[in-house]
Amino acid sequence: MSGVKKSTSAKIKLRGLLNQSDNRTCADCGAPDPKWASANIGVFLCLKCCGVHRSLGTHISKVLSVALDEWSDEEIDAMIEVGGNSSANSIYEAYIPEGYTKPGPNASNDERRKFIKSKYELQEFLKPSLRITSGKDSSSSSTQSNISGKILDTILSNSTQKEGMVEFIGLLKVKVVKGTNLAVRDMMTSDPYVVLTLGKQTVQSTVISSNLNPVWNEELMLSVPSNYGPVKLQVYDHDTFSADDIMGEAEIDIQPLITSATSYGNPEMFGNMQIGKWLQSHDNALMEDSIVNIIDGKVKQDVSLKLQNVECGELYLELEWLPLDQ
């Protein structure tokens, strides 16, 4: 029975995944507070997009309620393996044409249906070499159920540039660890949160109330395009009744991480070792040199930043590079 119904620990895992910042909005339209998920695709959905997913059939998208339906441990593990909406969208939306506008929370049902069908059933935004044709028989249903794993394992194995398209070379996992001595923006304290921007992508941490030394330990995910630049980091004070106040900013140069990782190839073939370094200088916000290491088969980098254009504040991060060609 344990393999059929979700255990308490599995429920906690699913709830934790839903609480990730990128999963607090619908993967398809951006509506807040999604309560549904596609178990085989690995995304969280709002009620309106959920209805469109159901119309595609379970051979395309198996829709479950996060709170009301029974999940198997295998379904939850599959959701966790995909990593959430940002990771899934970096795959299913890898080749959205420039100028193409995704439907928003107030989109019509026809707009949602057209986009969702193009995204998942027709797979128009995938790399052509990764598109999987599936019918409605049981064997193709099994193929479709494993589509996320297949794409995660093989994406970018046959890389090609396409004019007018954005191609991603990997995923950047940013663990926002903590802040210290942050600036006061309310009467005596602040309600800080972190915003990361890379290209047109923006991800945001949770808000921590009344704390100048917040501990997040929260993982955010960004897709890295082939023509990447620095990641822009901003810290804000959340305000219910007025615009949020800036609490400092910094830029993160991700080139040392990516260059070091690329030069060594598959990190699982090496023991724990230093492979690169981002040097502290007066031109950047580093408090000390930032070392790139292979740790347990993963390429990671600890970064400590002195927030800029603000009276005080430091932020501590852990970066991890996830290449899409391994």
Short mmCIF file of C-alpha atoms in Angstrom, two decimals:
data_model
loop_
_atom_site.label_atom_id
_atom_site.label_comp_id
_atom_site.label_asym_id
_atom_site.label_seq_id
_atom_site.Cartn_x
_atom_site.Cartn_y
_atom_site.Cartn_z
CA MET A 1 0.00 0.00 0.00
CA SER A 2 2.91 2.38 0.64
CA GLY A 3 3.69 2.46 -3.08
CA VAL A 4 0.09 3.48 -3.96
CA LYS A 5 -0.78 6.18 -1.48
CA LYS A 6 1.59 8.92 -0.53
CA SER A 7 3.24 8.68 2.86
CA THR A 8 3.50 11.56 5.32
CA SER A 9 7.09 12.18 4.27
CA ALA A 10 6.03 12.22 0.62
CA LYS A 11 3.33 14.78 1.42
CA ILE A 12 5.97 16.96 3.07
CA LYS A 13 8.22 16.64 0.00
CA LEU A 14 5.38 17.68 -2.31
CA ARG A 15 4.45 20.63 -0.11
CA GLY A 16 8.08 21.70 0.06
CA LEU A 17 8.35 21.58 -3.73
CA LEU A 18 5.19 23.65 -4.10
CA ASN A 19 6.65 26.25 -1.72
CA GLN A 20 9.66 26.88 -3.98
CA SER A 21 9.44 30.42 -5.32
CA ASP A 22 9.17 29.37 -8.98
CA ASN A 23 6.31 27.00 -8.12
CA ARG A 24 4.19 29.65 -6.41
CA THR A 25 2.90 30.76 -9.80
CA CYS A 26 1.36 28.71 -12.62
CA ALA A 27 3.93 27.34 -15.06
CA ASP A 28 1.81 28.28 -18.07
CA CYS A 29 0.13 31.63 -17.28
CA GLY A 30 1.84 32.93 -14.13
CA ALA A 31 -1.30 33.04 -11.99
CA PRO A 32 -0.46 32.99 -8.26
CA ASP A 33 -0.98 30.16 -5.80
CA PRO A 34 -1.38 27.08 -8.05
CA LYS A 35 -3.20 24.16 -6.45
CA TRP A 36 -2.83 21.59 -9.25
CA ALA A 37 0.04 19.80 -10.92
CA SER A 38 0.86 17.72 -13.97
CA ALA A 39 2.48 14.70 -12.37
CA ASN A 40 4.17 13.38 -15.51
CA ILE A 41 5.37 16.77 -16.84
CA GLY A 42 6.46 18.09 -13.45
CA VAL A 43 4.77 21.52 -13.31
CA PHE A 44 2.35 23.26 -10.96
CA LEU A 45 -0.79 24.78 -12.49
CA CYS A 46 -3.66 27.12 -11.75
CA LEU A 47 -7.27 25.93 -12.02
CA LYS A 48 -7.83 27.45 -15.48
CA CYS A 49 -4.71 25.94 -17.04
CA CYS A 50 -5.43 22.68 -15.22
CA GLY A 51 -8.70 22.44 -17.17
CA VAL A 52 -6.85 22.76 -20.48
CA HIS A 53 -4.30 20.12 -19.41
CA ARG A 54 -7.14 17.71 -18.57
CA SER A 55 -8.59 18.21 -22.06
CA LEU A 56 -5.31 17.02 -23.61
CA GLY A 57 -5.73 13.59 -22.05
CA THR A 58 -3.64 11.72 -19.50
CA HIS A 59 -1.32 10.45 -22.23
CA ILE A 60 -0.12 14.07 -22.48
CA SER A 61 -0.66 15.45 -18.98
CA LYS A 62 -1.77 13.63 -15.85
CA VAL A 63 -3.37 16.30 -13.66
CA LEU A 64 -3.66 15.89 -9.89
CA SER A 65 -4.74 18.16 -7.06
CA VAL A 66 -1.89 18.89 -4.69
CA ALA A 67 -4.17 18.72 -1.65
CA LEU A 68 -7.11 16.51 -2.63
CA ASP A 69 -5.76 13.69 -4.80
CA GLU A 70 -3.71 10.69 -3.75
CA TRP A 71 -0.17 10.70 -5.13
CA SER A 72 2.16 7.74 -5.37
CA ASP A 73 5.69 8.11 -4.05
CA GLU A 74 6.91 7.54 -7.62
CA GLU A 75 4.86 10.48 -8.92
CA ILE A 76 6.22 12.76 -6.21
CA ASP A 77 9.79 11.61 -6.85
CA ALA A 78 9.30 12.34 -10.55
CA MET A 79 8.11 15.89 -9.72
CA ILE A 80 11.15 16.42 -7.50
CA GLU A 81 13.50 15.08 -10.18
CA VAL A 82 12.25 17.64 -12.70
CA GLY A 83 12.91 20.37 -10.11
CA GLY A 84 9.90 22.62 -10.54
CA ASN A 85 8.39 25.10 -12.97
CA SER A 86 11.62 26.94 -13.85
CA SER A 87 13.46 23.74 -14.73
CA ALA A 88 10.54 22.36 -16.74
CA ASN A 89 9.99 25.64 -18.58
CA SER A 90 13.67 25.85 -19.50
CA ILE A 91 12.99 22.65 -21.46
CA TYR A 92 9.43 23.05 -22.77
CA GLU A 93 9.92 26.77 -23.57
CA ALA A 94 13.55 26.57 -24.74
CA TYR A 95 12.69 27.74 -28.25
CA ILE A 96 9.89 30.27 -27.83
CA PRO A 97 10.25 32.75 -30.72
CA GLU A 98 11.28 36.27 -29.82
CA GLY A 99 8.22 38.48 -29.59
CA TYR A 100 5.94 35.57 -28.71
CA THR A 101 3.83 36.42 -25.66
CA LYS A 102 2.78 33.74 -23.19
CA PRO A 103 -0.79 33.91 -21.91
CA GLY A 104 -1.19 35.78 -18.64
CA PRO A 105 -3.44 35.06 -15.64
CA ASN A 106 -6.36 36.86 -17.34
CA ALA A 107 -5.96 35.17 -20.72
CA SER A 108 -8.97 33.66 -22.45
CA ASN A 109 -9.49 29.92 -22.51
CA ASP A 110 -8.74 29.89 -26.26
CA GLU A 111 -5.39 31.62 -25.68
CA ARG A 112 -4.50 29.14 -22.94
CA ARG A 113 -5.55 26.16 -25.03
CA LYS A 114 -3.50 27.27 -28.05
CA PHE A 115 -0.37 27.87 -25.96
CA ILE A 116 -0.61 24.74 -23.80
CA LYS A 117 -1.29 22.50 -26.79
CA SER A 118 1.68 24.03 -28.64
CA LYS A 119 3.91 23.68 -25.58
CA TYR A 120 3.19 20.11 -24.48
CA GLU A 121 1.28 18.18 -27.16
CA LEU A 122 2.86 19.61 -30.32
CA GLN A 123 6.13 20.38 -28.48
CA GLU A 124 6.71 23.38 -30.73
CA PHE A 125 9.07 25.12 -28.30
CA LEU A 126 11.37 22.13 -27.77
CA LYS A 127 14.55 21.52 -29.73
CA PRO A 128 13.40 19.52 -32.77
CA SER A 129 15.70 16.60 -31.90
CA LEU A 130 13.95 16.20 -28.55
CA ARG A 131 10.36 16.16 -29.73
CA ILE A 132 8.58 12.94 -28.84
CA THR A 133 5.66 11.67 -30.89
CA SER A 134 3.04 9.89 -28.80
CA GLY A 135 -0.29 8.28 -29.53
CA LYS A 136 -3.09 7.32 -27.19
CA ASP A 137 -2.25 3.65 -26.74
CA SER A 138 -0.71 2.33 -23.53
CA SER A 139 2.82 2.09 -24.87
CA SER A 140 2.94 5.69 -26.05
CA SER A 141 1.33 6.77 -22.80
CA SER A 142 4.30 5.27 -21.00
CA THR A 143 6.65 7.15 -23.30
CA GLN A 144 4.84 10.42 -22.60
CA SER A 145 4.86 9.78 -18.84
CA ASN A 146 8.65 9.72 -18.95
CA ILE A 147 9.06 12.72 -21.25
CA SER A 148 10.56 14.99 -18.60
CA GLY A 149 13.23 12.50 -17.66
CA LYS A 150 14.08 11.86 -21.31
CA ILE A 151 14.48 15.54 -22.06
CA LEU A 152 16.46 16.27 -18.91
CA ASP A 153 18.86 13.45 -19.78
CA THR A 154 19.40 14.34 -23.42
CA ILE A 155 18.65 18.03 -23.96
CA LEU A 156 21.23 19.93 -25.95
CA SER A 157 22.99 16.72 -26.98
CA ASN A 158 22.73 17.91 -30.57
CA SER A 159 23.06 21.67 -30.12
CA THR A 160 22.09 24.02 -32.95
CA GLN A 161 21.57 27.77 -33.04
CA LYS A 162 18.34 29.05 -34.57
CA GLU A 163 17.77 32.62 -35.69
CA GLY A 164 15.13 34.41 -33.59
CA MET A 165 15.24 31.75 -30.85
CA VAL A 166 16.81 31.68 -27.40
CA GLU A 167 19.00 28.64 -26.71
CA PHE A 168 19.94 27.66 -23.17
CA ILE A 169 23.23 26.00 -22.29
CA GLY A 170 22.45 25.05 -18.71
CA LEU A 171 20.71 25.80 -15.44
CA LEU A 172 22.05 27.95 -12.63
CA LYS A 173 20.86 26.89 -9.20
CA VAL A 174 21.25 29.73 -6.72
CA LYS A 175 20.83 28.91 -3.06
CA VAL A 176 20.11 32.13 -1.20
CA VAL A 177 21.65 31.23 2.14
CA LYS A 178 21.37 34.28 4.37
CA GLY A 179 21.77 38.01 4.78
CA THR A 180 23.54 39.88 7.55
CA ASN A 181 23.34 43.43 8.85
CA LEU A 182 20.75 44.43 6.25
CA ALA A 183 19.54 48.01 6.05
CA VAL A 184 16.56 49.27 8.06
CA ARG A 185 13.67 50.36 5.86
CA ASP A 186 10.74 50.26 8.29
CA MET A 187 10.64 51.83 11.76
CA MET A 188 13.19 49.48 13.33
CA THR A 189 13.62 46.61 10.92
CA SER A 190 12.84 45.36 7.39
CA ASP A 191 10.96 42.56 5.62
CA PRO A 192 13.62 41.48 3.10
CA TYR A 193 13.40 39.34 -0.01
CA VAL A 194 15.86 38.69 -2.85
CA VAL A 195 15.26 39.13 -6.58
CA LEU A 196 17.57 37.57 -9.19
CA THR A 197 17.49 38.63 -12.85
CA LEU A 198 19.24 37.03 -15.82
CA GLY A 199 18.24 38.32 -19.23
CA LYS A 200 14.44 38.40 -19.29
CA GLN A 201 14.10 35.95 -16.38
CA THR A 202 13.35 37.05 -12.83
CA VAL A 203 12.99 34.82 -9.78
CA GLN A 204 12.24 35.86 -6.22
CA SER A 205 12.79 34.43 -2.75
CA THR A 206 10.24 34.39 0.02
CA VAL A 207 9.75 37.44 2.23
CA ILE A 208 11.13 37.12 5.75
CA SER A 209 9.32 39.42 8.15
CA SER A 210 11.04 41.77 10.59
CA ASN A 211 14.58 40.44 10.25
CA LEU A 212 17.85 42.23 9.42
CA ASN A 213 19.76 38.93 9.54
CA PRO A 214 17.45 36.63 7.59
CA VAL A 215 18.19 32.98 6.84
CA TRP A 216 16.52 31.73 3.66
CA ASN A 217 18.36 28.56 2.58
CA GLU A 218 16.11 28.77 -0.47
CA GLU A 219 16.98 27.47 -3.93
CA LEU A 220 16.10 29.51 -7.02
CA MET A 221 16.65 28.37 -10.61
CA LEU A 222 17.63 30.35 -13.70
CA SER A 223 18.08 29.12 -17.27
CA VAL A 224 21.37 30.33 -18.74
CA PRO A 225 21.34 31.40 -22.42
CA SER A 226 24.35 30.96 -24.66
CA ASN A 227 24.94 34.73 -24.65
CA TYR A 228 24.66 35.10 -20.88
CA GLY A 229 25.75 38.13 -18.86
CA PRO A 230 25.99 38.69 -15.10
CA VAL A 231 23.14 37.86 -12.75
CA LYS A 232 21.67 40.98 -11.21
CA LEU A 233 20.82 40.62 -7.52
CA GLN A 234 18.56 43.02 -5.65
CA VAL A 235 17.29 42.97 -2.08
CA TYR A 236 13.98 44.66 -1.31
CA ASP A 237 11.92 45.48 1.76
CA HIS A 238 8.36 44.26 1.30
CA ASP A 239 5.75 46.94 2.01
CA THR A 240 2.05 46.17 2.04
CA PHE A 241 0.81 49.70 1.42
CA SER A 242 3.45 51.26 -0.84
CA ALA A 243 6.18 50.37 -3.32
CA ASP A 244 8.86 48.04 -1.98
CA ASP A 245 12.09 49.81 -0.98
CA ILE A 246 15.48 48.77 -2.33
CA MET A 247 17.92 47.41 0.26
CA GLY A 248 20.98 47.03 -1.93
CA GLU A 249 22.12 45.30 -5.09
CA ALA A 250 25.06 43.48 -6.64
CA GLU A 251 26.10 41.71 -9.81
CA ILE A 252 27.22 38.08 -9.92
CA ASP A 253 29.75 37.18 -12.61
CA ILE A 254 28.88 33.59 -13.54
CA GLN A 255 31.57 33.24 -16.20
CA PRO A 256 34.23 31.77 -13.85
CA LEU A 257 31.75 29.09 -12.73
CA ILE A 258 30.62 28.14 -16.24
CA THR A 259 34.09 28.34 -17.81
CA SER A 260 35.62 26.18 -15.07
CA ALA A 261 32.81 23.63 -15.26
CA THR A 262 33.01 23.43 -19.05
CA SER A 263 36.78 22.92 -19.07
CA TYR A 264 36.53 19.93 -16.72
CA GLY A 265 33.54 18.25 -18.33
CA ASN A 266 31.62 15.69 -16.29
CA PRO A 267 32.32 16.56 -12.61
CA GLU A 268 31.28 13.08 -11.47
CA MET A 269 34.56 11.77 -12.87
CA PHE A 270 36.61 13.84 -10.40
CA GLY A 271 37.09 13.89 -6.67
CA ASN A 272 36.52 16.98 -4.55
CA MET A 273 38.83 19.72 -5.80
CA GLN A 274 39.14 23.42 -6.61
CA ILE A 275 38.73 24.15 -10.32
CA GLY A 276 38.36 27.92 -10.56
CA LYS A 277 38.09 31.26 -8.82
CA TRP A 278 36.29 34.60 -9.09
CA LEU A 279 38.72 37.16 -7.70
CA GLN A 280 37.64 39.91 -5.32
CA SER A 281 38.44 43.42 -6.58
CA HIS A 282 37.29 47.03 -6.27
CA ASP A 283 35.27 46.47 -9.45
CA ASN A 284 32.94 43.88 -7.94
CA ALA A 285 30.88 43.30 -4.78
CA LEU A 286 32.81 40.29 -3.49
CA MET A 287 33.91 40.38 0.13
CA GLU A 288 36.54 37.71 -0.60
CA ASP A 289 37.69 35.51 -3.47
CA SER A 290 34.95 33.12 -4.53
CA ILE A 291 36.19 29.58 -5.15
CA VAL A 292 34.70 27.18 -7.70
CA ASN A 293 34.85 23.60 -6.45
CA ILE A 294 33.80 20.12 -7.47
CA ILE A 295 32.01 18.73 -4.41
CA ASP A 296 30.48 15.24 -4.49
CA GLY A 297 30.30 15.30 -8.28
CA LYS A 298 28.73 18.76 -8.50
CA VAL A 299 30.23 22.11 -9.53
CA LYS A 300 29.54 24.64 -6.77
CA GLN A 301 30.67 28.10 -5.76
CA ASP A 302 30.21 29.96 -2.47
CA VAL A 303 29.69 33.70 -2.96
CA SER A 304 29.70 36.38 -0.27
CA LEU A 305 28.61 39.84 -1.43
CA LYS A 306 28.74 43.32 0.05
CA LEU A 307 25.52 44.93 -1.11
CA GLN A 308 26.05 48.05 -3.21
CA ASN A 309 24.34 51.46 -3.19
CA VAL A 310 23.14 51.00 0.34
CA GLU A 311 24.43 51.87 3.78
CA CYS A 312 25.05 48.30 4.93
CA GLY A 313 24.32 44.65 4.31
CA GLU A 314 25.89 41.39 3.12
CA LEU A 315 24.41 38.43 1.30
CA TYR A 316 25.66 34.84 1.13
CA LEU A 317 24.89 32.51 -1.77
CA GLU A 318 25.79 29.08 -3.07
CA LEU A 319 25.83 28.62 -6.85
CA GLU A 320 25.61 25.29 -8.66
CA TRP A 321 26.05 24.75 -12.40
CA LEU A 322 23.80 22.18 -14.09
CA PRO A 323 24.87 21.71 -17.72
CA LEU A 324 22.19 20.48 -20.07
CA ASP A 325 24.57 18.46 -22.23
CA GLN A 326 25.45 15.80 -19.63
#
